[in-house]
PDB file of C-alpha atoms in Angstrom:
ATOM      1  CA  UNK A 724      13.334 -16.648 -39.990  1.00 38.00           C
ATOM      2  CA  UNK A 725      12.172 -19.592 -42.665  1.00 40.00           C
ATOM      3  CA  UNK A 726      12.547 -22.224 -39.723  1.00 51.00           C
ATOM      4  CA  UNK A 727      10.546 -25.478 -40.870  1.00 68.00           C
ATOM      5  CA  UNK A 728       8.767 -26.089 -37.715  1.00 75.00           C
ATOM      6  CA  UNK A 729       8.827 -29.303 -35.520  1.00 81.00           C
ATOM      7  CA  UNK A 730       6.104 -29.927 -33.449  1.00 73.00           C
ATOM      8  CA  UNK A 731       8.143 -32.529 -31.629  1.00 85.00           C
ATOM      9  CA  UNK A 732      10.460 -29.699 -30.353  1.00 91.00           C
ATOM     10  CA  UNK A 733       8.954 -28.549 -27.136  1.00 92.00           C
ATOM     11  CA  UNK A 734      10.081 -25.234 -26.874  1.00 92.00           C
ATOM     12  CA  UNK A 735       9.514 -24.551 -30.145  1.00 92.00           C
ATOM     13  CA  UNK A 736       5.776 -25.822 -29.763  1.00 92.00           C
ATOM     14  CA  UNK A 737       5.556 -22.955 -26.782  1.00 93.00           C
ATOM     15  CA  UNK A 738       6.922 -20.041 -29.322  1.00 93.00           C
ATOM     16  CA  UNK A 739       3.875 -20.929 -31.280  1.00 94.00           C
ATOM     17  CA  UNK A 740       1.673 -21.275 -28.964  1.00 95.00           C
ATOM     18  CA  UNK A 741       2.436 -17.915 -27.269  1.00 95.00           C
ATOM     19  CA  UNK A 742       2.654 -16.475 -30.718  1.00 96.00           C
ATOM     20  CA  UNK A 743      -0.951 -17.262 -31.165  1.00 96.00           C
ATOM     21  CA  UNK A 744      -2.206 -16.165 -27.545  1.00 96.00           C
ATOM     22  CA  UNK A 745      -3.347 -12.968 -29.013  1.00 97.00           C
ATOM     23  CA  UNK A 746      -6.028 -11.631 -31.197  1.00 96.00           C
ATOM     24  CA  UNK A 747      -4.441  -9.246 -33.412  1.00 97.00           C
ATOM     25  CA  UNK A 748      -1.893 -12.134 -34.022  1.00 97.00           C
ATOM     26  CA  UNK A 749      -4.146 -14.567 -34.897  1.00 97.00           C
ATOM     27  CA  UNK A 750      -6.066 -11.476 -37.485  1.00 96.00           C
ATOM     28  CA  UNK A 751      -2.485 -11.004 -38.835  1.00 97.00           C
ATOM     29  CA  UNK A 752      -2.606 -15.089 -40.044  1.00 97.00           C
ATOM     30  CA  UNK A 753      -6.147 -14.853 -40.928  1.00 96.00           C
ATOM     31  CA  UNK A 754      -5.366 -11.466 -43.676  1.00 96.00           C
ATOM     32  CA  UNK A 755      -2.206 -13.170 -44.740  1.00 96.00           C
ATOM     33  CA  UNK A 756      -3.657 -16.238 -45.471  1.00 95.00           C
ATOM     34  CA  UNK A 757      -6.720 -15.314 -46.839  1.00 91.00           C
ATOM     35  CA  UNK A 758      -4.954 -11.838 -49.094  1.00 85.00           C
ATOM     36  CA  UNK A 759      -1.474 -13.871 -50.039  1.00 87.00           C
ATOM     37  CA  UNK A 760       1.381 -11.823 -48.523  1.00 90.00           C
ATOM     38  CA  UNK A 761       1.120  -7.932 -47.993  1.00 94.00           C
ATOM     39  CA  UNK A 762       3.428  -5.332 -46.903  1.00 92.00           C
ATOM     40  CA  UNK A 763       3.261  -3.388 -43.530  1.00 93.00           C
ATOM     41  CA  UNK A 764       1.313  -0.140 -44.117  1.00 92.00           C
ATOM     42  CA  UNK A 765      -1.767  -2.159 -45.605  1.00 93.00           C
ATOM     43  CA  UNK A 766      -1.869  -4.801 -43.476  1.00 95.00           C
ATOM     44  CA  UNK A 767      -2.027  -2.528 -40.931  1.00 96.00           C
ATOM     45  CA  UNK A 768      -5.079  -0.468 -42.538  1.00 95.00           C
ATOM     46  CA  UNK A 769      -6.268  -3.255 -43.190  1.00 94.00           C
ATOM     47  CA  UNK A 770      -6.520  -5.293 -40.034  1.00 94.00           C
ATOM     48  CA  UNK A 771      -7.037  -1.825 -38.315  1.00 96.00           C
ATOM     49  CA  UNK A 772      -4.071  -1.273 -35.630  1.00 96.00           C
ATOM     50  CA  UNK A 773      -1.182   0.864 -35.615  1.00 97.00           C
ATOM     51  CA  UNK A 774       2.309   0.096 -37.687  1.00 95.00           C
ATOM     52  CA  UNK A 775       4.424   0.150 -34.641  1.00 96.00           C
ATOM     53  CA  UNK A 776       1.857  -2.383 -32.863  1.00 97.00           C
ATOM     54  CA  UNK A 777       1.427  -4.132 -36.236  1.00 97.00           C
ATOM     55  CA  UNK A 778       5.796  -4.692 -36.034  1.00 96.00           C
ATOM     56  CA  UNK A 779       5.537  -5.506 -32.718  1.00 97.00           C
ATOM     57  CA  UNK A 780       3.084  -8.721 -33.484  1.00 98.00           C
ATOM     58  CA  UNK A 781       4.478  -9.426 -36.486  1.00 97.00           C
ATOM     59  CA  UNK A 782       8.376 -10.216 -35.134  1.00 96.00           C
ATOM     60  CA  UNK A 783       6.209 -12.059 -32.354  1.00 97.00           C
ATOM     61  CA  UNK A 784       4.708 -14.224 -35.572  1.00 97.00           C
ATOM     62  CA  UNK A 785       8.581 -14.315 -37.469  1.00 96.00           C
ATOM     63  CA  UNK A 786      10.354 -15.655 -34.575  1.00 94.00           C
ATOM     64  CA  UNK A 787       7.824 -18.617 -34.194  1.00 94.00           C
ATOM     65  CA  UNK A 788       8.259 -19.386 -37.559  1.00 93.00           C
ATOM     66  CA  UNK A 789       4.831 -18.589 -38.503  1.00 96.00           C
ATOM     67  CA  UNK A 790       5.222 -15.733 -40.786  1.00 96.00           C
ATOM     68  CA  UNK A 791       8.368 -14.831 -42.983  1.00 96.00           C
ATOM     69  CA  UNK A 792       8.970 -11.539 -44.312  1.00 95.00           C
ATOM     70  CA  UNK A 793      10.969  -9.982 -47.768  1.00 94.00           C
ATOM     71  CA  UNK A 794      12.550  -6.126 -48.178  1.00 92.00           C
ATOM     72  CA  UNK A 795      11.880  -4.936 -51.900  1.00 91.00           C
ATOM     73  CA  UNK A 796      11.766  -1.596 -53.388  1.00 89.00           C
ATOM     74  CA  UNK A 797       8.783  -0.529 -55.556  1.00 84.00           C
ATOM     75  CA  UNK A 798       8.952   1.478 -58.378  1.00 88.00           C
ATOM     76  CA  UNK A 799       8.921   4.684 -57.082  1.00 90.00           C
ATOM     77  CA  UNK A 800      11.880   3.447 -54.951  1.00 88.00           C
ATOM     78  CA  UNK A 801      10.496   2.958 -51.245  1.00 88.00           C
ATOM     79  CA  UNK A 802      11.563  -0.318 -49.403  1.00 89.00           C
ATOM     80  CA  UNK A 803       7.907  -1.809 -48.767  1.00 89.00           C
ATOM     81  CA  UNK A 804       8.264  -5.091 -46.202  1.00 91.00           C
ATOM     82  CA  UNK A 805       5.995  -7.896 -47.244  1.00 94.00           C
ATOM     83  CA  UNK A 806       5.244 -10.752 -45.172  1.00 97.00           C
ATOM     84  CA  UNK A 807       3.462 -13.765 -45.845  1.00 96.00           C
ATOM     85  CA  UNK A 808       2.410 -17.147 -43.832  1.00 96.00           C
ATOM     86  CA  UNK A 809       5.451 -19.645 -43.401  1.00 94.00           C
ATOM     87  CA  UNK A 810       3.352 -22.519 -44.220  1.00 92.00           C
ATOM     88  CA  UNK A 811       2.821 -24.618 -40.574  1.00 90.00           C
ATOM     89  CA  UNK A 812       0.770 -28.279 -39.256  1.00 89.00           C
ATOM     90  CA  UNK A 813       1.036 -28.264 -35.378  1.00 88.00           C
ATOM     91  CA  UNK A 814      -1.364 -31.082 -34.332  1.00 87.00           C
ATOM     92  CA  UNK A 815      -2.142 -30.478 -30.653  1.00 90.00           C
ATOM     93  CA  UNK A 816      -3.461 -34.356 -29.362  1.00 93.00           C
ATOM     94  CA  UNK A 817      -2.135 -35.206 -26.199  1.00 95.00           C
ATOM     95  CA  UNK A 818       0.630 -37.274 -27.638  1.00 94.00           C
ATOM     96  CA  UNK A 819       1.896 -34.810 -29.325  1.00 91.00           C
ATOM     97  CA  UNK A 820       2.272 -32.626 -26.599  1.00 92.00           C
ATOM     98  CA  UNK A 821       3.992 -35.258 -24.459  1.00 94.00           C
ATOM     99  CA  UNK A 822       6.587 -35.721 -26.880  1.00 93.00           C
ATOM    100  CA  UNK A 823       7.066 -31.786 -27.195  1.00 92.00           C
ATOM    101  CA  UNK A 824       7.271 -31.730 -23.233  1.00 92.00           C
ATOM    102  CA  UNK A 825      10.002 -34.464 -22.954  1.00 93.00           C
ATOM    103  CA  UNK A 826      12.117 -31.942 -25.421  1.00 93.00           C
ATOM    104  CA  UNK A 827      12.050 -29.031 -23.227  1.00 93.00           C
ATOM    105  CA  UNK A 828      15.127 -26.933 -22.133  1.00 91.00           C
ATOM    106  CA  UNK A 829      13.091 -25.850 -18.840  1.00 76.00           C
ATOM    107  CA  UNK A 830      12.734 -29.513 -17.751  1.00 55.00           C
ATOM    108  CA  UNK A 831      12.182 -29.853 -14.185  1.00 57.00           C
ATOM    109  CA  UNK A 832      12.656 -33.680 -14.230  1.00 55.00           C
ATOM    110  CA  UNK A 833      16.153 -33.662 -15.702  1.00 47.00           C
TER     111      UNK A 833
END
């Protein structure tokens, strides 16, 4: 997904959020941004979990918006998945997160 995010869209702000409720999600960001993008296998060595877990926080990350992700073969012909950081600016003041909440689809007041 190469979603630009909006931090005035309220449900939007709580896919982030959630997406970065976790540890090994918030690792995944910090080797991305701090290696440039990477494909699956070594970010996983690298950052020390499993592939299957790695996958599992890493369409978590994609569906936020936070990450985006390219299929390409290498030269000896194996489809490697890179991902990288989408890049992202979600200020968190307290206006901000009024607006977001006004947005919601789960409003209780409308």
């Amino acid at each position: 997904m190469n979603t630009k995010l909006n931090p005035d869209d309220g449900d939007q702000l709580l896919a982030v959020l959630n997406a970065l409720a976790n540890p090994h999600r918030l690792r995944i960001i910090a080797a991305l941004q701090g290696g440039g993008r990477n494909y699956v296998s070594q970010l996983a060595r690298e950052i020390g979990i499993s592939r299957p877990l790695l996958h599992l926080h890493l369409q978590k990350l994609e569906a936020a918006g936070l990450v985006s992700s390219t299929m390409e073969l290498s030269s000896d012909g194996k489809a490697l998945n890179y991902f990288e950081v989408t890049p992202f600016n979600v200020p968190l003041t307290p206006d901000a997160i009024a607006t977001a909440a006004a947005t919601l689809t789960n409003n209780p007041e409308s």
